[in-house]
Short mmCIF file of C-alpha atoms in Angstrom, two decimals:
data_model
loop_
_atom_site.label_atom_id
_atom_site.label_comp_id
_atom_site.label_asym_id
_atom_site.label_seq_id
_atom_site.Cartn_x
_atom_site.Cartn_y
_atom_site.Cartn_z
CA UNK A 1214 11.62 -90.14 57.63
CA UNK A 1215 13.79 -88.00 54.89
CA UNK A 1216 14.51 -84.29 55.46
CA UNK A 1217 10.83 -82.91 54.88
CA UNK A 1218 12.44 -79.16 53.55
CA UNK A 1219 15.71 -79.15 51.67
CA UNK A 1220 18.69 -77.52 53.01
CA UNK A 1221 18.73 -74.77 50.76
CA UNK A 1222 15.58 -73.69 52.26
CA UNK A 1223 17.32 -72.84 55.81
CA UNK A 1224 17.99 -69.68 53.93
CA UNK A 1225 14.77 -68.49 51.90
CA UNK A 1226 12.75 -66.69 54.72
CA UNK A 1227 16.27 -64.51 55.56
CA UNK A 1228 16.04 -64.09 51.68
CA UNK A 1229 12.96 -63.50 50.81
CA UNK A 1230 12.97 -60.74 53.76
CA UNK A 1231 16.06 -59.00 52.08
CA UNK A 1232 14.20 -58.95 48.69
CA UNK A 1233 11.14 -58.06 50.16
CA UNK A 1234 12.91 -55.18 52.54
CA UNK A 1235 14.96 -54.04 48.61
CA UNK A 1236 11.36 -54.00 46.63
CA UNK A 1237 9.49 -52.42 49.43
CA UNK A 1238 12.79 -49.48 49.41
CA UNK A 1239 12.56 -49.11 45.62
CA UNK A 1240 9.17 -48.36 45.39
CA UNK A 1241 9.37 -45.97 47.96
CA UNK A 1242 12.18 -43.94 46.86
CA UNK A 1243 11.06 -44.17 43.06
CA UNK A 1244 7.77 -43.06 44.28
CA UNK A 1245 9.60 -39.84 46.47
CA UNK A 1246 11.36 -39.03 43.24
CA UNK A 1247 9.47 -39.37 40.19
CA UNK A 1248 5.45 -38.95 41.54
CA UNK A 1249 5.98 -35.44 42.61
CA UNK A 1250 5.42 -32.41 40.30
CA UNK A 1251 9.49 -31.71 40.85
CA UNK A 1252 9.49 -34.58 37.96
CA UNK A 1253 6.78 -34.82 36.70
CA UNK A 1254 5.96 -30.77 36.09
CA UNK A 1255 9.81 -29.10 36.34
CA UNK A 1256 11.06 -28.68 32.81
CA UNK A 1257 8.12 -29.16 30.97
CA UNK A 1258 9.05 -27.51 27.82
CA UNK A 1259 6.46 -28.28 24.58
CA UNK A 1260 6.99 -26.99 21.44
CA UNK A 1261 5.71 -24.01 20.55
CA UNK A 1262 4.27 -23.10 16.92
CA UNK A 1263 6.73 -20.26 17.68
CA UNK A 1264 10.19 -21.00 19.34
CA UNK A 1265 9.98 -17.89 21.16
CA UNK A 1266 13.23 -16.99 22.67
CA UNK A 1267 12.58 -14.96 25.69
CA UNK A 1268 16.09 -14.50 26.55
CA UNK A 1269 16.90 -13.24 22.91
CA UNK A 1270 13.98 -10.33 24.06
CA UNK A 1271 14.43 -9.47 27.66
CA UNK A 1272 18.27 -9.59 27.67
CA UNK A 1273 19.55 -8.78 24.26
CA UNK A 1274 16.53 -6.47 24.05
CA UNK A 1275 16.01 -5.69 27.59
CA UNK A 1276 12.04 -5.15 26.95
CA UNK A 1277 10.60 -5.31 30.43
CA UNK A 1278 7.61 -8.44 31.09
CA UNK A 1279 5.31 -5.76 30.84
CA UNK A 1280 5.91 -4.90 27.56
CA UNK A 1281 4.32 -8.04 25.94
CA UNK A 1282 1.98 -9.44 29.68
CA UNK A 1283 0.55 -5.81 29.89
CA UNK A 1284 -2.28 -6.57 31.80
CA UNK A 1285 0.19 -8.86 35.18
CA UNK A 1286 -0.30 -5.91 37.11
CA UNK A 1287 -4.30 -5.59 37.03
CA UNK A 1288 -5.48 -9.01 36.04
CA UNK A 1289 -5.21 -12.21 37.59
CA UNK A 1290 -4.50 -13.86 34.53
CA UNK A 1291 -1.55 -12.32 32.87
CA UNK A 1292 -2.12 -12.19 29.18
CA UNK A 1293 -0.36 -13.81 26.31
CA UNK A 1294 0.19 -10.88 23.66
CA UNK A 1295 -1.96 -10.56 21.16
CA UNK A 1296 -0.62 -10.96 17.53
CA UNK A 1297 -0.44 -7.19 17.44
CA UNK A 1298 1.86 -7.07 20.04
CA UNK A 1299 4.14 -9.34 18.21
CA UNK A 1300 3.65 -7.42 14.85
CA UNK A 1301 4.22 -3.77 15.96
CA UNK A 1302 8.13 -5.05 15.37
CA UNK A 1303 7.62 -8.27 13.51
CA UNK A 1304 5.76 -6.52 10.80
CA UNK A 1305 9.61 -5.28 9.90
CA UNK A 1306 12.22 -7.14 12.11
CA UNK A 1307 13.02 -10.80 11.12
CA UNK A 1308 9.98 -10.00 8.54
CA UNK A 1309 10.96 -12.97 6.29
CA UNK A 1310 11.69 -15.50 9.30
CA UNK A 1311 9.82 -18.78 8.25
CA UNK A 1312 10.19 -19.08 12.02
CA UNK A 1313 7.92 -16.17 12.35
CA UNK A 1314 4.98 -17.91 9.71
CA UNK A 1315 2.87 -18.87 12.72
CA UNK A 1316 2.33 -15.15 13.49
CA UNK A 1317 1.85 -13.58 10.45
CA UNK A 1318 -0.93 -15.77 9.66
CA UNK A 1319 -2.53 -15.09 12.87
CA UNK A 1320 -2.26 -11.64 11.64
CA UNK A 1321 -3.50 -12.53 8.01
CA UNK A 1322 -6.74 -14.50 9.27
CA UNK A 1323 -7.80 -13.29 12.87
CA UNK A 1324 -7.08 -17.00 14.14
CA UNK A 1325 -4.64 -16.90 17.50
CA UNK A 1326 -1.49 -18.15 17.57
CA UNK A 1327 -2.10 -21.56 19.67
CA UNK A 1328 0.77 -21.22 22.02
CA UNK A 1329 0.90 -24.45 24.29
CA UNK A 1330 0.00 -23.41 28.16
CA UNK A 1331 2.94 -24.25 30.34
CA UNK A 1332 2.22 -22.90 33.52
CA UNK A 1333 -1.04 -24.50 34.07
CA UNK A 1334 -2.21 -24.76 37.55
CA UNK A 1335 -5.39 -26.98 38.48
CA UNK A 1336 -8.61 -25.86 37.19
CA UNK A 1337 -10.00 -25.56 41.27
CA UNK A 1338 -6.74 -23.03 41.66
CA UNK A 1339 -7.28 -19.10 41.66
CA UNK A 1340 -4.36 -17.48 41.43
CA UNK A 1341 -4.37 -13.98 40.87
CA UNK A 1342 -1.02 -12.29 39.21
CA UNK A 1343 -1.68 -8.59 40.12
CA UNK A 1344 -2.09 -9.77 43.98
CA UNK A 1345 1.55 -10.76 43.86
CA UNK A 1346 3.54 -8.46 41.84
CA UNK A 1347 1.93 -5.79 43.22
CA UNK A 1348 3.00 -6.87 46.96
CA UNK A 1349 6.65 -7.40 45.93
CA UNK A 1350 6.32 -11.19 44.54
CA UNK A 1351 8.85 -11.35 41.19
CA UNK A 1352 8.10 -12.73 38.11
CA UNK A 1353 11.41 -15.11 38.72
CA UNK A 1354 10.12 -16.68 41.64
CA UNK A 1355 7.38 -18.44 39.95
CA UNK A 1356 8.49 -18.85 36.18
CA UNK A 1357 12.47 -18.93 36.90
CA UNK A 1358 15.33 -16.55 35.09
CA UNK A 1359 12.75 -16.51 32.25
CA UNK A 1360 15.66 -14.27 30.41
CA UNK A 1361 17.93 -17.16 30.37
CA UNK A 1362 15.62 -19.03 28.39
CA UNK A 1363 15.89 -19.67 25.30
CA UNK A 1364 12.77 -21.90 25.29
CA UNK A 1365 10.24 -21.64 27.91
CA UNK A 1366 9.65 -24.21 30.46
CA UNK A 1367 8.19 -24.79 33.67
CA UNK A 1368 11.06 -24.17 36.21
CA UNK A 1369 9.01 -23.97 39.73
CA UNK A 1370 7.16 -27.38 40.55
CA UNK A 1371 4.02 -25.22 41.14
CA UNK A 1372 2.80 -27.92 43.75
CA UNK A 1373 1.00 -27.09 47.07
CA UNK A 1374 3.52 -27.61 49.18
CA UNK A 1375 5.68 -25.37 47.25
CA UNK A 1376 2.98 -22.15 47.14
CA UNK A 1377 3.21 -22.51 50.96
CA UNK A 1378 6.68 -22.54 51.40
CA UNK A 1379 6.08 -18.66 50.44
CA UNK A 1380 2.63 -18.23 51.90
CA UNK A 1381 4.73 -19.39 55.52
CA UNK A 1382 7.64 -17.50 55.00
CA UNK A 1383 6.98 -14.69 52.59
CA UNK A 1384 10.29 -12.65 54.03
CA UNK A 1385 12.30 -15.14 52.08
CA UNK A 1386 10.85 -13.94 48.64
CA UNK A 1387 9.56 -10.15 48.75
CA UNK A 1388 11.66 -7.88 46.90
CA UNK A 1389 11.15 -3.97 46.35
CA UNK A 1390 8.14 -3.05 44.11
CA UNK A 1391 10.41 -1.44 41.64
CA UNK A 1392 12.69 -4.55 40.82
CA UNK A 1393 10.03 -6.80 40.17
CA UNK A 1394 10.67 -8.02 36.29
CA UNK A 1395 14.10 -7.69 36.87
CA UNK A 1396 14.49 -11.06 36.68
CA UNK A 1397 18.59 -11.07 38.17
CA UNK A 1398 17.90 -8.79 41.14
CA UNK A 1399 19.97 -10.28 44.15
CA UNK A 1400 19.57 -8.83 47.94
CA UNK A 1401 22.91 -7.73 47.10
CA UNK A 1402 21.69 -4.86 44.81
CA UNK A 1403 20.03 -3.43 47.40
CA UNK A 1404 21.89 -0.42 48.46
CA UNK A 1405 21.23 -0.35 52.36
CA UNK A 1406 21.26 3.04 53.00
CA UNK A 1407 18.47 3.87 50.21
CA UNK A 1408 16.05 1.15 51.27
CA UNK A 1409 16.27 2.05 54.86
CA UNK A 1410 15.64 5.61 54.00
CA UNK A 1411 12.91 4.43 51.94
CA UNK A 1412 10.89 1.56 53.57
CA UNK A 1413 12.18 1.75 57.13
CA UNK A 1414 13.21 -1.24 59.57
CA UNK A 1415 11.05 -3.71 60.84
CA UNK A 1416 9.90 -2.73 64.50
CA UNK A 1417 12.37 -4.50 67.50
CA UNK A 1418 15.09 -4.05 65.25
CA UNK A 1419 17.94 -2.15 67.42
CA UNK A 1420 20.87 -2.49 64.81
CA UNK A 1421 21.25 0.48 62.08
CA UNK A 1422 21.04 -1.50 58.45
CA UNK A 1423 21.66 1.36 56.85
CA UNK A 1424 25.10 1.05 58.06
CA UNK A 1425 25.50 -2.24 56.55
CA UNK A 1426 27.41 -3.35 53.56
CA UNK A 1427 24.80 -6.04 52.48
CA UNK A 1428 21.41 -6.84 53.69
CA UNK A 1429 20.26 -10.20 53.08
CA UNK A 1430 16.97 -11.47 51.79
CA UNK A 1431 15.30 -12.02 55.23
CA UNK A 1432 16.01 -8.25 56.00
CA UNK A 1433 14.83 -7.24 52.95
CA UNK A 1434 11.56 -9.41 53.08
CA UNK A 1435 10.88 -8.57 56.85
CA UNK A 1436 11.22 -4.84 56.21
CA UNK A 1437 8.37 -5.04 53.05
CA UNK A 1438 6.34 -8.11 54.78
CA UNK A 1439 5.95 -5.32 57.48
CA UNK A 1440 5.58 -2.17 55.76
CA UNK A 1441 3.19 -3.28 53.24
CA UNK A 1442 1.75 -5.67 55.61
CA UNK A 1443 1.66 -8.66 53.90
CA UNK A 1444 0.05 -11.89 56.00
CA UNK A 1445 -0.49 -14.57 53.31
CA UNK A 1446 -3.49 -16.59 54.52
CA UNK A 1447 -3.02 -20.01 54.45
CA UNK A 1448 -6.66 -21.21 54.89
CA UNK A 1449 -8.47 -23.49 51.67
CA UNK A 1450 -10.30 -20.77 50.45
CA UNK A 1451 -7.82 -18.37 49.73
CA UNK A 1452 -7.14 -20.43 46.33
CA UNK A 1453 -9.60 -23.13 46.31
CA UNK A 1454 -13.10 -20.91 46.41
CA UNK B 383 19.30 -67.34 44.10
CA UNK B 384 19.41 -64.17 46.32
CA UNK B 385 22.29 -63.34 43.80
CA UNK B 386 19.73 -63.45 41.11
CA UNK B 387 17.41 -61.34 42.03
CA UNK B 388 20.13 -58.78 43.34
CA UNK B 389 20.88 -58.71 39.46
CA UNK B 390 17.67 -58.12 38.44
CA UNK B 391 16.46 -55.64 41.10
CA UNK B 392 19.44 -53.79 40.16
CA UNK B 393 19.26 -54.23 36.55
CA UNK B 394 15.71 -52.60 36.63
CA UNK B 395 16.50 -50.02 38.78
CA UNK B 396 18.96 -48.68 36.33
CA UNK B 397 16.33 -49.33 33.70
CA UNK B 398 13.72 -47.17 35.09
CA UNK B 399 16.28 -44.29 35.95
CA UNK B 400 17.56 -44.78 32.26
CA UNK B 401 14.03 -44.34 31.13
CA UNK B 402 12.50 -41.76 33.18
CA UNK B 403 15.59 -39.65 33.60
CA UNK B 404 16.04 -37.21 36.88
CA UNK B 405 14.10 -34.61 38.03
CA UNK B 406 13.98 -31.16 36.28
CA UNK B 407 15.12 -32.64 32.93
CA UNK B 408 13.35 -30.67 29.71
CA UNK B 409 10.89 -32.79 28.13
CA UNK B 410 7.93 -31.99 25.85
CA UNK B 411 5.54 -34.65 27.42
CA UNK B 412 2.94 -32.97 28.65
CA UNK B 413 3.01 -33.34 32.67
CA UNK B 414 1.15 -36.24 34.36
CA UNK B 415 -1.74 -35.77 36.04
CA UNK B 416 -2.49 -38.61 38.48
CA UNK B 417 -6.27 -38.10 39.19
CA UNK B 418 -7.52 -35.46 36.42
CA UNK B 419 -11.08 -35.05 37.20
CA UNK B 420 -11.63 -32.00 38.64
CA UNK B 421 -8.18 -31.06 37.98
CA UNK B 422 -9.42 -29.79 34.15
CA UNK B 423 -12.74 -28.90 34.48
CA UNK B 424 -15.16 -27.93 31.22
CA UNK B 425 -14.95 -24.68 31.61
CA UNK B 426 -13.70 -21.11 30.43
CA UNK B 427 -10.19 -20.10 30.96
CA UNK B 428 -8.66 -16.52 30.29
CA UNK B 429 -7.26 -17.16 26.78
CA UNK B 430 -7.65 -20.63 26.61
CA UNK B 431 -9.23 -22.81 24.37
CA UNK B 432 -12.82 -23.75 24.62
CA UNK B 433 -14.38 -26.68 21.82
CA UNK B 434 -18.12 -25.30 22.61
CA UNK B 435 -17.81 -22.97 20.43
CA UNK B 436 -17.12 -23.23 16.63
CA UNK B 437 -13.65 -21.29 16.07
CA UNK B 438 -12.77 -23.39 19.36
CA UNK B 439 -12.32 -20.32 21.15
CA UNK B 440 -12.92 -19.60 25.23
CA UNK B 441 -12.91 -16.03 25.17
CA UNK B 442 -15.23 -14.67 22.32
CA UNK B 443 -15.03 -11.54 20.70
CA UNK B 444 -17.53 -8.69 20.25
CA UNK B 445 -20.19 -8.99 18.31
CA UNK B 446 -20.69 -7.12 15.13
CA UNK B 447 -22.60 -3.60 15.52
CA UNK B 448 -22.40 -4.16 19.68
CA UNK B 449 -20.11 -1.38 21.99
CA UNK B 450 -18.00 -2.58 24.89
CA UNK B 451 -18.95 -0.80 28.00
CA UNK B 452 -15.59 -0.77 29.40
CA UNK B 453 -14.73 -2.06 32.69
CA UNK B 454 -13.01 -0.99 35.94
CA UNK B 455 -9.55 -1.39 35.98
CA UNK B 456 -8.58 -1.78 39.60
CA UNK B 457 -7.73 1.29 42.05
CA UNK B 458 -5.07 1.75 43.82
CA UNK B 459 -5.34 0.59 47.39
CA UNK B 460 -6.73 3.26 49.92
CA UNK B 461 -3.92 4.32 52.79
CA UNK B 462 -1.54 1.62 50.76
CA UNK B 463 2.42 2.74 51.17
CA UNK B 464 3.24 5.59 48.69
CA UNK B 465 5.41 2.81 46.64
CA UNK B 466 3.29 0.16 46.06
CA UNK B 467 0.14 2.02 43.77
CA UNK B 468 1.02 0.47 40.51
CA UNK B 469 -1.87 -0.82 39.32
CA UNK B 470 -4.62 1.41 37.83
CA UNK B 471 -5.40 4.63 37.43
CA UNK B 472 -3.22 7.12 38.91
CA UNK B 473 -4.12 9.46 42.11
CA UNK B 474 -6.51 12.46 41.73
CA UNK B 475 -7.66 11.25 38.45
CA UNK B 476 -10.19 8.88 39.30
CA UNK B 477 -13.39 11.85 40.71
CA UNK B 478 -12.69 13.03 37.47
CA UNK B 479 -13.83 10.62 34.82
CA UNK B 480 -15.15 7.08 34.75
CA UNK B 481 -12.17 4.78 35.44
CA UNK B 482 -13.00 3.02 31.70
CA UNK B 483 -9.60 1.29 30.97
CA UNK B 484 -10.27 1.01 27.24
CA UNK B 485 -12.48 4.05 27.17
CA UNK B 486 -15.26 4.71 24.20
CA UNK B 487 -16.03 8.09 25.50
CA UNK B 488 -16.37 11.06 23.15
CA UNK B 489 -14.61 13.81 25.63
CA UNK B 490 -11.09 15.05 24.99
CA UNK B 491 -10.09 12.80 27.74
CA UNK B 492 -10.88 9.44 25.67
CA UNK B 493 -10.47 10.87 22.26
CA UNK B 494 -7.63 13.97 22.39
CA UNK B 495 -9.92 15.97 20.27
CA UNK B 496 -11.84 19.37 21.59
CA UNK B 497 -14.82 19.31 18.83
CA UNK B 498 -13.18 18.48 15.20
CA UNK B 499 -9.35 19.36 16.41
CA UNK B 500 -6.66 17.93 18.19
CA UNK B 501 -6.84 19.63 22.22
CA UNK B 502 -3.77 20.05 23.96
CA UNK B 503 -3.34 20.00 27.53
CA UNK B 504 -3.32 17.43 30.15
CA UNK B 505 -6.80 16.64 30.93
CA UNK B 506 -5.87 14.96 34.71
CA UNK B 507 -4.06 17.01 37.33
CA UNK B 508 0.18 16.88 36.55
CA UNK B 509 1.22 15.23 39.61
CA UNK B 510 4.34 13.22 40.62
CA UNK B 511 3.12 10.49 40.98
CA UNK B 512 1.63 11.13 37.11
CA UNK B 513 5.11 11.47 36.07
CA UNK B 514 6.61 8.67 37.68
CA UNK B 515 3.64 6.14 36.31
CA UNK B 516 4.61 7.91 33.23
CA UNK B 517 8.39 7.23 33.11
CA UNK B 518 7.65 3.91 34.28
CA UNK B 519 4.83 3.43 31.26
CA UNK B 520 7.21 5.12 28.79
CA UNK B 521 9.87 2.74 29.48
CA UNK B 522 8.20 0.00 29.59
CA UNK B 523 6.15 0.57 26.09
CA UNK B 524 7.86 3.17 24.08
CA UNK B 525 11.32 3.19 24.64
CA UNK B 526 11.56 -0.07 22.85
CA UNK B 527 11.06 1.61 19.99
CA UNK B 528 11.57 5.01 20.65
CA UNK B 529 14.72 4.94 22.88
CA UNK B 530 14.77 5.72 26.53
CA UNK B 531 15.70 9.79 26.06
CA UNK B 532 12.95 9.59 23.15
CA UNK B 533 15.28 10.25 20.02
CA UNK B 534 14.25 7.73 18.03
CA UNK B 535 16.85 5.47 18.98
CA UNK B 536 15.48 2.29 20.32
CA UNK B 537 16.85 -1.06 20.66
CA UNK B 538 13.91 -2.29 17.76
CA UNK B 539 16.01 -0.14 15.38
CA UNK B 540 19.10 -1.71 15.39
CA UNK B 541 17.14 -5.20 14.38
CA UNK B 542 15.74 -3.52 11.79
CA UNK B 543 12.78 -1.32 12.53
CA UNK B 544 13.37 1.43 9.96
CA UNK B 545 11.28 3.87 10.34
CA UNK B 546 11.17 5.08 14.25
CA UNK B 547 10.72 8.84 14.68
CA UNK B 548 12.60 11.00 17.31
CA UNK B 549 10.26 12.33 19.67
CA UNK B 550 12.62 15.22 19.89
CA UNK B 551 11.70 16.49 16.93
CA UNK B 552 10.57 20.19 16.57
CA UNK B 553 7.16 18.64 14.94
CA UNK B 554 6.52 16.23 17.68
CA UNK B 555 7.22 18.83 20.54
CA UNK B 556 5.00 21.46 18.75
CA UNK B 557 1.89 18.56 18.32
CA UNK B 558 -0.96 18.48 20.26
CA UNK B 559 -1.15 16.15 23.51
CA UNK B 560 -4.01 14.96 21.75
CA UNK B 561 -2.72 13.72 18.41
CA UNK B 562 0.06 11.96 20.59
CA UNK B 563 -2.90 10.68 22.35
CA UNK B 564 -4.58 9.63 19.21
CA UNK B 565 -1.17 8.03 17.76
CA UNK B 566 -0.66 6.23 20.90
CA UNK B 567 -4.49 4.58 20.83
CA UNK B 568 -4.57 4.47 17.10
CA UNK B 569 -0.96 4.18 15.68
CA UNK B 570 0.34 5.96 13.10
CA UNK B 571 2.10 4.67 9.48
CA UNK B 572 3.94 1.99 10.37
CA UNK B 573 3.78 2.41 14.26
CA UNK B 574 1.03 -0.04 15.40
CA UNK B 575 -2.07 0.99 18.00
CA UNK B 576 -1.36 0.44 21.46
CA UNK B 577 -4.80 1.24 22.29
CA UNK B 578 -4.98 -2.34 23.66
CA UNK B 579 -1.96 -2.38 25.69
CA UNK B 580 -2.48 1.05 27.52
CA UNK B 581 -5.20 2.11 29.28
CA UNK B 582 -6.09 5.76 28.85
CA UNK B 583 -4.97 6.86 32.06
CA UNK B 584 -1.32 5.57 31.19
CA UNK B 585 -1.65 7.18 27.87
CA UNK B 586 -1.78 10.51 29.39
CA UNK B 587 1.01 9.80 32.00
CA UNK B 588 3.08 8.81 28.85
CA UNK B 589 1.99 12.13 27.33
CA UNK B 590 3.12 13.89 30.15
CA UNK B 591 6.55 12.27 30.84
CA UNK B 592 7.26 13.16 26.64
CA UNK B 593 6.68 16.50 27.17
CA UNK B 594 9.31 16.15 30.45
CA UNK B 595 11.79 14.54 28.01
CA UNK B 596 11.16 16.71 25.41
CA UNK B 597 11.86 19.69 27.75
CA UNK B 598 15.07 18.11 29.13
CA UNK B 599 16.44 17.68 25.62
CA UNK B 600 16.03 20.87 24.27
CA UNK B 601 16.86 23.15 28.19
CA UNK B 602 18.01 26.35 27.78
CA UNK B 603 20.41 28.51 30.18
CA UNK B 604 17.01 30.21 31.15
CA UNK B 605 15.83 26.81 32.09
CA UNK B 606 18.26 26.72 34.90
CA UNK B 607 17.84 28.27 38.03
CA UNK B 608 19.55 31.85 38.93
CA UNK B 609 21.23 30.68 41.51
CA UNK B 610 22.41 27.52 39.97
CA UNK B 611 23.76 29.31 36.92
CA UNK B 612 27.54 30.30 37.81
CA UNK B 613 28.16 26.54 38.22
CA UNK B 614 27.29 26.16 34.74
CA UNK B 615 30.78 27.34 34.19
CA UNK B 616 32.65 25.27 36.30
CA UNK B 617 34.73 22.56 35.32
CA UNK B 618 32.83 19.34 36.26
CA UNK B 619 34.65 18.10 39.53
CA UNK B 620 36.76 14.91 38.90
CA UNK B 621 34.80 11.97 39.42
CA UNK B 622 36.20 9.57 42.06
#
């Protein structure tokens, strides 16, 4: 009787394991790396019937957030300006911009300027702005160095996992109440001295900060999460009610 | 045979990174949503779009001939740290009127007029804390245009805004708190209403922080304490 199997075929289930073992790998890794909102959300940046330049008007400018999202500090939603807000300059800076046409027919008709909405959680999300800024939770920390931007995209992957990276450890991104839209504060700008006269040390602490050159961002955050008593909760209904 | 497939796994490996691209690239695709069900629900969003109605608008606006009531803009926080009471109306003021944010009351408080004239006079009590909410608000909304000592000398002027006013100016510092009040609800020539951006309690810390600025500007020797006075003569110590 003849050889039943050729000889080549000594080799195919070793090789068909090794392709199988490469297939199963690359759909797992391309998986990890592109279905995740780190791709698929992080640098979403549409185009805007404006190209508004944020970093032209927060650091060439240096108009504070609050100027323009008046209402981050008492809302949960923080607002959009209105056309008015744009036009109480734009009525005579850049007043011939073709750039600019979007807005002054807003103003002309009553119609809104349709901005596209970047930062768009989940519709069974409730996140409320003026619960964080108010409790020492920066502007940057969600939306990026929005004042190096010259257009605005998404620079946080605004995923679950990533709102309870903060919610767990909260120390690592509280900041003092005064420095929230100032979108380059570093713990190094905190002068020690002042903020220990000001907000105290966390209890169990036996070293002086104030004495210290720098304090880093878990001091910082352990000192606030304490004084102002910050426990994020992370139970469902928190955001999901 | 193994070779071949080698050559093709790795030829559309590099495909799909060459297509997709990496993480944290800009695009304008808007992002995928895997499973969007209940992920954009029909319903109304703060400022977002809404086809139900006919201008395609979520948020509607008020009816012709109807009043808003006003609402409550949120307090600040009961035995909260004496830092953290940003939001809101500030301290001591709130026995004193309705917290109404965007107020259509008819007292000197919501208008700046006593009967047919402009009032004057801070109608909450002149705290601190008024001040500071007041530097704060100043800074944030007027100094734009205004510049950050009041003088007129904003960073909006030097791109072109013409026609700022000094604050400083003898007519502004003799005008009634409630004309400022009324200019800063209802604008004034080419300065636009910011009755929509500030709530009336701001409006009056703003009011109050002016007249600060405006004092600072214009200080007298008599301003100055006695016993601070003979250093008014010294030579200002060299700075390290």
């Amino acid at each position: 009787m003849a050889n039943f199997f050729p000889r080549w075929s000594n080799w195919l289930p070793l090789k068909l394991a090794v392709a199988g073992f490469l297939i199963v790998c690359g759909l797992t890794a391309g998986t990890w790396y592109y279905v995740t909102p780190k791709y698929t959300k992080v640098g979403y940046e549409p185009i805007q019937p404006v190209p508004f330049p944020h970093d032209v008007h927060v650091n060439q400018l240096g108009m504070d957030c609050r100027y323009c999202h008046s209402f981050v500090e008492t809302a949960a939603h923080s607002n959009v300006p209105n056309t008015q807000t744009c036009m109480a300059c734009h009525q005579q800076v850049q007043k011939d911009n073709p750039k600019l046409e979007p807005v002054r027919a807003s103003w002309k008709t009553g119609q809104p300027v349709e901005w596209v909405w970047i930062h768009r959680l989940p519709d069974y999300v409730f996140y409320n702005h003026a619960a964080h800024v108010n409790r020492g939770i920066s502007c940057a920390v969600c939306h990026g160095q929005v004042n190096h931007m010259p257009a605005m995209y998404d620079a946080k992957p605004m995923s679950m996992a990533w709102c309870l990276e903060c919610h767990r450890h909260p120390e690592n991104f509280l900041r003092p109440e005064d420095q929230i839209t100032n979108m380059d504060w570093k713990p190094e700008d905190v002068n020690p001295a002042a903020f220990v006269a000001k907000y105290g040390e966390p209890k169990g602490v036996k070293e002086d900060w104030s004495k210290k050159k720098h304090l880093t961002q878990q001091e910082i955050g352990q000192t606030l999460k304490e004084r102002w008593n910050i426990h994020p909760s992370e139970t469902c209904q928190v955001c999901h009610r | 045979m193994l070779r071949g497939f080698l050559l093709i796994f790795t030829l559309a490996a590099i495909a799909i990174v060459a297509m997709a691209g990496f993480r944290g690239q800009h695009s304008p695709r808007p992002p995928w949503e895997l499973m969007p069900d209940m992920v954009r629900q029909p319903k109304v969003r703060a400022q977002a779009p809404l086809g139900f109605f006919a201008d395609g608008r979520g948020p509607r606006l008020p009816i012709d001939g109807t009043e808003p009531v006003g609402y409550d803009i949120p307090k600040p926080q009961q035995n909260a740290p004496p830092e953290i009471s940003p939001s809101g109306a500030p301290p001591g003021e709130e026995s004193a009127h309705a917290p109404l944010g965007f107020s259509v009351g008819t007292d000197y408080y919501n208008t700046g007029k006593m009967g047919a004239n402009w009032g004057t006079g801070i109608p909450v009590a002149v705290t601190a804390q008024l001040m500071a909410r007041g530097q704060q608000r100043f800074i944030i909304n007027c100094s734009v245009c205004h510049g950050l000592t009041a003088a007129g000398n904003g960073m909006a002027k030097q791109f072109g805004l013409a026609t700022v006013i000094s604050l400083q100016d003898e007519r502004i510092r003799k005008m009634a708190d409630g004309e400022i009040f009324n200019t800063i609800t209802h604008g004034k020539n080419t300065m636009m209403s910011y009755g929509g951006n500030v709530p009336v309690a701001d409006r009056w810390a703003i009011i109050t922080y002016i007249r600060a600025l405006q004092r600072s500007q214009n200080a007298s020797v008599n301003d100055v304490p006695p016993d601070q006075r003979a250093k008014l003569d010294q030579p200002e110590p060299a700075k390290k």
